[in-house]
Amino acid sequence: MIYFDNSATTQPHEEVLQTFIEVNKNYYANPASIHSFGVEVNELLDAARGQIAGILKTNKEHVLFTSGGTESNNFAIFGVAKANKHIGKHIITTEIEHASVLEAYKALAKEGYEVDYLSVNKNGVISLDELREKLRKDTVLVTIMHVNNEMGAIQPIEEAAKLIHQHSRAVFHVDAVQSFGKLEVQFKGEAGPDIITISGHKIHGLKGTGVIAFRRKLNIEPFIVGGGQEFGLRSGTVAVPQAVALAKACRIAVEHLQENQAKFKKWRDDLIDFLTAFGNHIYILSSKEGAPHILSFSVRDIKGEVVINALQKRGAIVSTSSACSSRQKKTSHVVEALKVDPHFKEGVIRISFGAKNTDEEIEQFKAIFKEVMNELKGVK
């Protein structure tokens, strides 16, 4: 089987699984307990927090463990917006965010917050001029994803950060779920975000693991109240095995970042050239300036599900868009924002690479796709 759906989830690294098992077996005490066993476990948790903080270039007390990207994004959005409504109730995001961001913004709109949405060009990239125009004195939050999960557009995060910090008091939240481990992701003072959110299962870590990290101390409402764990912002006994396993996955991802980046870029560019040869039967949504691990394209006048099923029968696993929306029947909001031609709207396919893919699988996929195009379109 060729698994090219790594933006939906990845197969955990064996080292990550072994770390999780070992910590569960040997370090099972509650890290909040004051006895020596609890202290030992808390030190292990502290070390995992410090490792991730080091990667992101922040202090370890600014790293909180969560259940994943959706929780982290909700935490950032609701926490900042509600804690700073005395400054204003104006918030900004883009038209192509993940559902965990868009639905949170919609919920705030129902509570009286004013939401502005940034449009994108045909490559899925925002306009910095539009961002500058929409920033106001009462803007309290801006959320922009680093890499789009459906077609791989990379947003100009550093330039956006400078504008936001120069022209508003807003907190800049970057959803780095699809970029961490594939591109450089870290805090860079005023030239970077104030909040970064990460998901473990996108980087060959475990499902149910994630991080919300801060550049500096922020005014933010607690997301879960109770015993005051995670610096009083996310109460509940911390899942130490998950936290340590996530730190392991983060370290592996960063250690192999350049190697994987080069490999993914080679594969993506090769497949773009391969697909371009099919002429007007194929429309490519992704660009060679986008994230190296994501390639989205569409087959003219064919539903994406039909192509996926034909590929799957031959042993190639891909997806229609994001896993969160692929089961829905309506056209993706990202496809709508990109103003894709009606002939190609329903046929979008996403290929996404992971660390476990190989050169041989790329060649195998090409052969399989030729068979599928011959079957569905009569194209050889």
Coordinates of C-alpha atoms in Angstrom, one line a residue:
M1 CA 0.0 0.0 0.0
I2 CA 1.2 3.5 -0.8
Y3 CA 0.0 5.9 1.9
F4 CA -0.1 9.5 0.7
D5 CA -2.5 11.0 3.2
N6 CA 0.0 12.2 5.8
S7 CA -1.7 15.6 6.2
A8 CA -4.7 13.8 7.7
T9 CA -2.5 11.7 10.0
T10 CA 0.8 9.9 10.1
Q11 CA 2.1 6.5 11.2
P12 CA 3.8 7.0 14.6
H13 CA 7.6 6.5 14.7
E14 CA 8.6 3.3 16.5
E15 CA 10.7 5.4 18.8
V16 CA 7.7 7.5 19.8
L17 CA 5.6 4.4 20.5
Q18 CA 8.4 2.9 22.6
T19 CA 8.8 6.1 24.6
F20 CA 5.1 6.2 25.3
I21 CA 5.1 2.6 26.5
E22 CA 8.2 3.0 28.7
V23 CA 6.9 6.2 30.4
N24 CA 3.5 4.5 31.0
K25 CA 5.2 1.5 32.6
N26 CA 7.8 3.2 34.7
Y27 CA 6.7 6.8 35.3
Y28 CA 3.0 6.5 36.1
A29 CA 2.8 8.6 39.2
N30 CA 0.8 11.9 39.2
P31 CA 3.3 14.7 38.4
A32 CA 1.4 16.9 40.9
S33 CA 2.1 14.6 43.8
I34 CA 4.7 15.7 46.4
H35 CA 6.2 12.3 47.1
S36 CA 9.5 11.4 45.4
F37 CA 7.8 9.3 42.7
G38 CA 5.6 12.2 41.7
V39 CA 8.6 14.6 41.8
E40 CA 10.5 12.3 39.5
V41 CA 7.6 12.2 37.0
N42 CA 7.2 16.0 37.2
E43 CA 10.9 16.4 36.3
L44 CA 10.3 14.2 33.2
L45 CA 7.4 16.3 32.2
D46 CA 9.5 19.5 32.8
A47 CA 12.2 18.1 30.6
A48 CA 9.7 17.4 27.8
R49 CA 8.3 20.9 28.1
G50 CA 11.9 22.3 28.0
Q51 CA 12.7 20.4 24.9
I52 CA 9.8 21.7 22.9
A53 CA 10.4 25.3 24.3
G54 CA 14.0 25.0 23.0
I55 CA 12.8 24.1 19.6
L56 CA 10.3 26.9 19.5
K57 CA 12.7 29.5 21.1
T58 CA 10.6 30.3 24.0
N59 CA 10.6 29.7 27.8
K60 CA 9.3 26.4 29.1
E61 CA 6.6 28.0 31.2
H62 CA 5.1 29.2 28.0
V63 CA 4.6 25.7 26.6
L64 CA 1.3 23.9 27.5
F65 CA 0.3 20.4 26.5
T66 CA -3.1 19.8 25.0
S67 CA -5.1 17.0 23.3
G68 CA -4.2 18.2 19.8
G69 CA -4.5 21.0 17.2
T70 CA -8.2 21.6 17.5
E71 CA -8.0 22.1 21.3
S72 CA -4.9 24.3 20.9
N73 CA -6.6 26.5 18.3
N74 CA -9.8 26.8 20.4
F75 CA -7.7 27.6 23.5
A76 CA -5.9 30.4 21.7
I77 CA -8.9 31.9 20.1
F78 CA -11.4 31.8 22.9
G79 CA -8.8 32.5 25.6
V80 CA -7.3 35.6 24.0
A81 CA -10.6 37.0 22.6
K82 CA -12.5 36.7 25.9
A83 CA -9.6 37.9 28.1
N84 CA -9.1 41.1 26.0
K85 CA -12.6 42.2 25.2
H86 CA -12.0 45.3 27.3
I87 CA -9.6 46.4 24.5
G88 CA -12.0 45.5 21.7
K89 CA -14.0 42.8 20.1
H90 CA -12.6 42.9 16.6
I91 CA -10.8 39.8 15.3
I92 CA -9.3 38.8 12.0
T93 CA -8.7 35.5 10.2
T94 CA -8.6 34.1 6.7
E95 CA -11.1 32.5 4.4
I96 CA -9.1 29.3 4.2
E97 CA -8.5 28.4 7.8
H98 CA -9.1 24.9 9.4
A99 CA -12.5 24.3 10.8
S100 CA -11.2 24.4 14.3
V101 CA -10.4 28.1 13.7
L102 CA -13.4 29.1 11.5
E103 CA -16.0 27.5 13.8
A104 CA -14.4 29.2 16.8
Y105 CA -14.6 32.6 15.0
K106 CA -18.2 31.9 14.1
A107 CA -19.0 31.2 17.7
L108 CA -17.4 34.4 18.8
A109 CA -19.4 36.3 16.1
K110 CA -22.5 35.0 17.8
E111 CA -21.3 36.6 21.0
G112 CA -21.0 40.0 19.4
Y113 CA -17.4 39.9 18.1
E114 CA -16.8 41.6 14.8
V115 CA -14.9 39.2 12.4
D116 CA -13.0 40.2 9.3
Y117 CA -11.9 37.5 6.8
L118 CA -8.8 38.0 4.6
S119 CA -9.2 36.8 1.0
V120 CA -6.5 34.8 -0.8
N121 CA -5.2 34.9 -4.4
K122 CA -5.2 31.9 -6.8
N123 CA -2.2 30.5 -4.9
G124 CA -4.0 30.6 -1.6
V125 CA -1.9 33.5 -0.2
I126 CA -3.3 36.5 1.7
S127 CA -2.6 40.1 0.7
L128 CA -0.5 42.0 3.3
D129 CA -2.1 45.2 2.1
E130 CA -5.6 43.9 3.0
L131 CA -4.3 42.8 6.4
R132 CA -2.9 46.3 7.0
E133 CA -6.2 47.9 6.0
K134 CA -8.3 45.7 8.3
L135 CA -6.1 46.1 11.4
R136 CA -7.7 48.5 13.9
K137 CA -7.1 49.9 17.4
D138 CA -9.7 47.5 18.8
T139 CA -8.3 44.4 17.0
V140 CA -7.5 41.9 19.7
L141 CA -6.7 38.7 17.8
V142 CA -5.4 37.7 14.3
T143 CA -5.3 34.0 13.4
I144 CA -3.5 32.9 10.3
M145 CA -2.5 29.3 9.4
H146 CA 1.2 28.9 8.4
V147 CA 0.4 26.2 5.8
N148 CA -3.0 25.5 4.4
N149 CA -4.0 21.9 5.0
E150 CA -5.8 21.4 1.7
M151 CA -3.4 22.8 -0.9
G152 CA -0.2 23.8 0.9
A153 CA -0.2 27.6 0.5
I154 CA 2.4 29.2 2.8
Q155 CA 1.4 32.5 4.3
P156 CA 4.0 35.3 4.9
I157 CA 4.0 34.9 8.6
E158 CA 7.0 37.2 9.4
E159 CA 5.7 40.1 7.3
A160 CA 2.2 39.7 8.8
A161 CA 3.7 39.7 12.3
K162 CA 5.5 42.9 11.7
L163 CA 2.3 44.6 10.5
I164 CA 0.2 43.3 13.3
H165 CA 2.7 44.3 16.0
Q166 CA 3.3 47.7 14.4
H167 CA -0.3 48.7 13.7
S168 CA -2.4 47.1 16.5
R169 CA -2.4 45.6 20.0
A170 CA -3.6 42.3 18.6
V171 CA -2.2 38.9 19.6
F172 CA -1.0 37.0 16.5
H173 CA -1.9 33.3 16.6
V174 CA -0.4 31.0 14.0
D175 CA -1.8 27.5 13.4
A176 CA 1.4 25.6 12.6
V177 CA -0.3 22.2 12.6
Q178 CA 0.6 21.6 8.9
S179 CA 4.0 23.4 9.0
F180 CA 5.8 22.2 12.1
G181 CA 8.4 19.6 11.2
K182 CA 8.2 20.5 7.5
L183 CA 9.2 24.2 7.6
E184 CA 11.0 26.2 10.3
V185 CA 8.6 27.1 13.1
Q186 CA 9.7 29.2 16.0
F187 CA 9.2 32.5 17.8
K188 CA 11.2 35.4 16.4
G189 CA 10.3 38.4 18.7
E190 CA 8.3 41.1 17.0
A191 CA 9.0 39.4 13.6
G192 CA 7.0 36.3 14.6
P193 CA 3.8 35.1 16.1
D194 CA 2.7 35.4 19.7
I195 CA 1.0 32.0 19.8
I196 CA 1.9 28.8 18.0
T197 CA -0.3 25.7 17.9
I198 CA 1.0 22.2 17.0
S199 CA -0.5 18.7 16.7
G200 CA 1.4 15.5 17.4
H201 CA -0.2 13.1 15.0
K202 CA 0.8 15.2 12.0
I203 CA 4.5 14.6 12.7
H204 CA 4.6 10.8 13.3
G205 CA 3.5 11.4 16.9
L206 CA 0.4 10.2 18.7
K207 CA -3.2 11.2 18.3
G208 CA -4.5 13.1 21.3
T209 CA -1.3 15.1 21.7
G210 CA -0.7 18.8 21.0
V211 CA 0.9 22.0 22.2
I212 CA -0.1 25.7 22.6
A213 CA 3.0 27.8 23.1
F214 CA 3.4 31.5 23.8
R215 CA 6.2 34.0 22.9
R216 CA 5.6 35.9 26.1
K217 CA 3.2 36.1 29.0
L218 CA -0.2 36.9 27.6
N219 CA -3.6 37.9 29.0
I220 CA -5.5 34.7 28.3
E221 CA -8.5 33.0 29.9
P222 CA -8.0 29.5 31.3
F223 CA -9.4 26.9 28.9
I224 CA -10.2 24.3 31.5
V225 CA -10.5 25.1 35.2
G226 CA -10.0 22.8 38.2
G227 CA -6.8 21.9 39.9
G228 CA -4.6 24.5 38.4
Q229 CA -2.3 22.3 36.3
E230 CA -0.4 23.7 33.3
F231 CA 0.2 27.1 35.0
G232 CA -3.5 27.4 35.9
L233 CA -4.5 27.6 32.2
R234 CA -5.5 24.0 31.5
S235 CA -6.5 22.0 34.6
G236 CA -6.5 18.3 34.8
T237 CA -3.8 15.7 35.5
V238 CA -1.2 16.1 32.8
A239 CA -0.8 13.0 30.5
V240 CA 3.0 12.7 31.0
P241 CA 3.5 9.7 28.6
Q242 CA 1.8 11.6 25.8
A243 CA 3.8 14.8 26.6
V244 CA 7.1 12.9 26.6
A245 CA 6.2 11.1 23.4
L246 CA 5.3 14.4 21.7
A247 CA 8.6 15.9 22.7
K248 CA 10.3 12.9 21.1
A249 CA 8.3 13.3 17.9
C250 CA 9.1 17.0 17.8
R251 CA 12.8 16.3 18.2
I252 CA 12.8 13.7 15.4
A253 CA 10.9 16.0 13.1
V254 CA 13.3 18.9 13.6
E255 CA 16.4 16.7 13.3
H256 CA 15.3 15.4 9.9
L257 CA 13.6 18.6 8.7
Q258 CA 16.0 19.6 6.0
E259 CA 16.4 16.0 4.7
N260 CA 12.6 15.5 4.5
Q261 CA 12.0 19.0 3.1
A262 CA 14.4 18.3 0.2
K263 CA 12.8 14.9 -0.4
F264 CA 9.3 16.2 -0.3
K265 CA 10.1 19.1 -2.6
K266 CA 11.7 16.7 -5.2
W267 CA 8.6 14.5 -5.1
R268 CA 6.1 17.3 -5.3
D269 CA 7.8 19.1 -8.2
D270 CA 8.2 15.8 -10.0
L271 CA 4.5 15.0 -9.7
I272 CA 3.5 18.5 -10.7
D273 CA 5.5 18.1 -13.9
F274 CA 4.0 14.6 -14.4
L275 CA 0.4 15.9 -13.9
T276 CA 0.9 18.9 -16.1
A277 CA 1.5 16.5 -19.0
F278 CA -2.2 15.5 -18.9
G279 CA -3.0 19.0 -20.2
N280 CA -6.5 20.4 -19.6
H281 CA -7.7 17.2 -18.0
I282 CA -5.9 18.2 -14.8
Y283 CA -5.9 21.5 -12.8
I284 CA -3.2 21.9 -10.2
L285 CA -4.1 23.9 -7.1
S286 CA -0.8 23.7 -5.4
S287 CA 2.3 25.7 -6.6
K288 CA 6.0 25.1 -6.4
E289 CA 6.2 28.0 -3.9
G290 CA 3.9 26.2 -1.5
A291 CA 4.7 23.6 1.3
P292 CA 6.8 20.8 -0.1
H293 CA 4.7 18.0 1.5
I294 CA 1.3 18.8 0.0
L295 CA 0.1 18.6 -3.6
S296 CA -3.5 19.2 -4.6
F297 CA -5.0 18.8 -8.0
S298 CA -8.3 18.1 -9.7
V299 CA -9.4 15.9 -12.6
R300 CA -11.8 17.6 -14.9
D301 CA -15.5 16.7 -14.5
I302 CA -14.8 13.8 -12.2
K303 CA -15.8 13.6 -8.6
G304 CA -12.8 13.3 -6.2
E305 CA -14.4 10.3 -4.6
V306 CA -14.4 8.4 -7.9
V307 CA -10.7 9.1 -8.4
I308 CA -9.9 8.1 -4.8
N309 CA -11.7 4.8 -5.1
A310 CA -10.0 4.0 -8.4
L311 CA -6.6 4.7 -6.8
Q312 CA -7.4 2.8 -3.7
K313 CA -8.3 -0.3 -5.7
R314 CA -4.8 -0.2 -7.0
G315 CA -3.2 0.3 -3.6
A316 CA -2.7 4.1 -3.4
I317 CA -4.3 6.0 -0.5
V318 CA -4.9 9.7 -1.0
S319 CA -7.7 12.1 0.1
T320 CA -10.2 14.6 -1.4
S321 CA -9.3 17.5 0.9
S322 CA -8.8 17.7 4.6
A323 CA -9.9 14.6 6.6
C324 CA -12.1 16.9 8.7
S325 CA -14.2 17.9 5.6
S326 CA -13.8 15.1 3.1
R327 CA -16.9 13.3 4.3
Q328 CA -19.0 16.3 3.7
K329 CA -20.8 16.6 0.4
K330 CA -20.4 20.3 -0.2
T331 CA -17.5 21.9 -2.0
S332 CA -14.6 22.8 0.3
H333 CA -14.5 26.4 1.5
V334 CA -10.8 26.5 0.4
V335 CA -11.8 25.5 -3.2
E336 CA -14.5 28.2 -3.1
A337 CA -12.0 30.8 -1.8
L338 CA -9.5 29.9 -4.6
K339 CA -12.4 30.4 -7.2
V340 CA -11.6 27.1 -8.9
D341 CA -13.3 26.6 -12.3
P342 CA -16.6 24.7 -11.9
H343 CA -15.3 21.8 -14.1
F344 CA -12.7 21.1 -11.4
K345 CA -14.5 22.0 -8.2
E346 CA -15.7 18.5 -7.3
G347 CA -12.6 16.6 -8.3
V348 CA -9.9 17.9 -5.9
I349 CA -7.4 15.3 -4.7
R350 CA -4.7 15.9 -2.1
I351 CA -1.5 14.0 -1.9
S352 CA 0.6 14.5 1.2
F353 CA 3.9 13.0 2.0
G354 CA 5.4 11.8 5.2
A355 CA 8.8 10.6 6.5
K356 CA 8.1 7.0 5.7
N357 CA 7.4 7.5 2.0
T358 CA 10.0 6.5 -0.7
D359 CA 11.2 7.3 -4.2
E360 CA 9.9 4.0 -5.4
E361 CA 6.3 4.9 -4.2
I362 CA 6.4 8.0 -6.3
E363 CA 7.1 6.0 -9.4
Q364 CA 4.5 3.4 -8.5
F365 CA 1.9 6.2 -8.0
K366 CA 2.7 7.6 -11.5
A367 CA 2.0 4.2 -13.1
I368 CA -1.2 3.7 -11.1
F369 CA -2.4 7.2 -11.9
K370 CA -1.9 6.6 -15.6
E371 CA -4.1 3.5 -15.4
V372 CA -6.8 5.5 -13.5
M373 CA -6.8 8.3 -16.1
N374 CA -7.1 5.7 -18.9
E375 CA -10.0 4.0 -17.1
L376 CA -11.9 7.2 -16.2
K377 CA -11.0 9.6 -19.0
G378 CA -9.7 7.4 -21.8
V379 CA -6.4 9.3 -21.6
K380 CA -3.2 7.3 -22.2

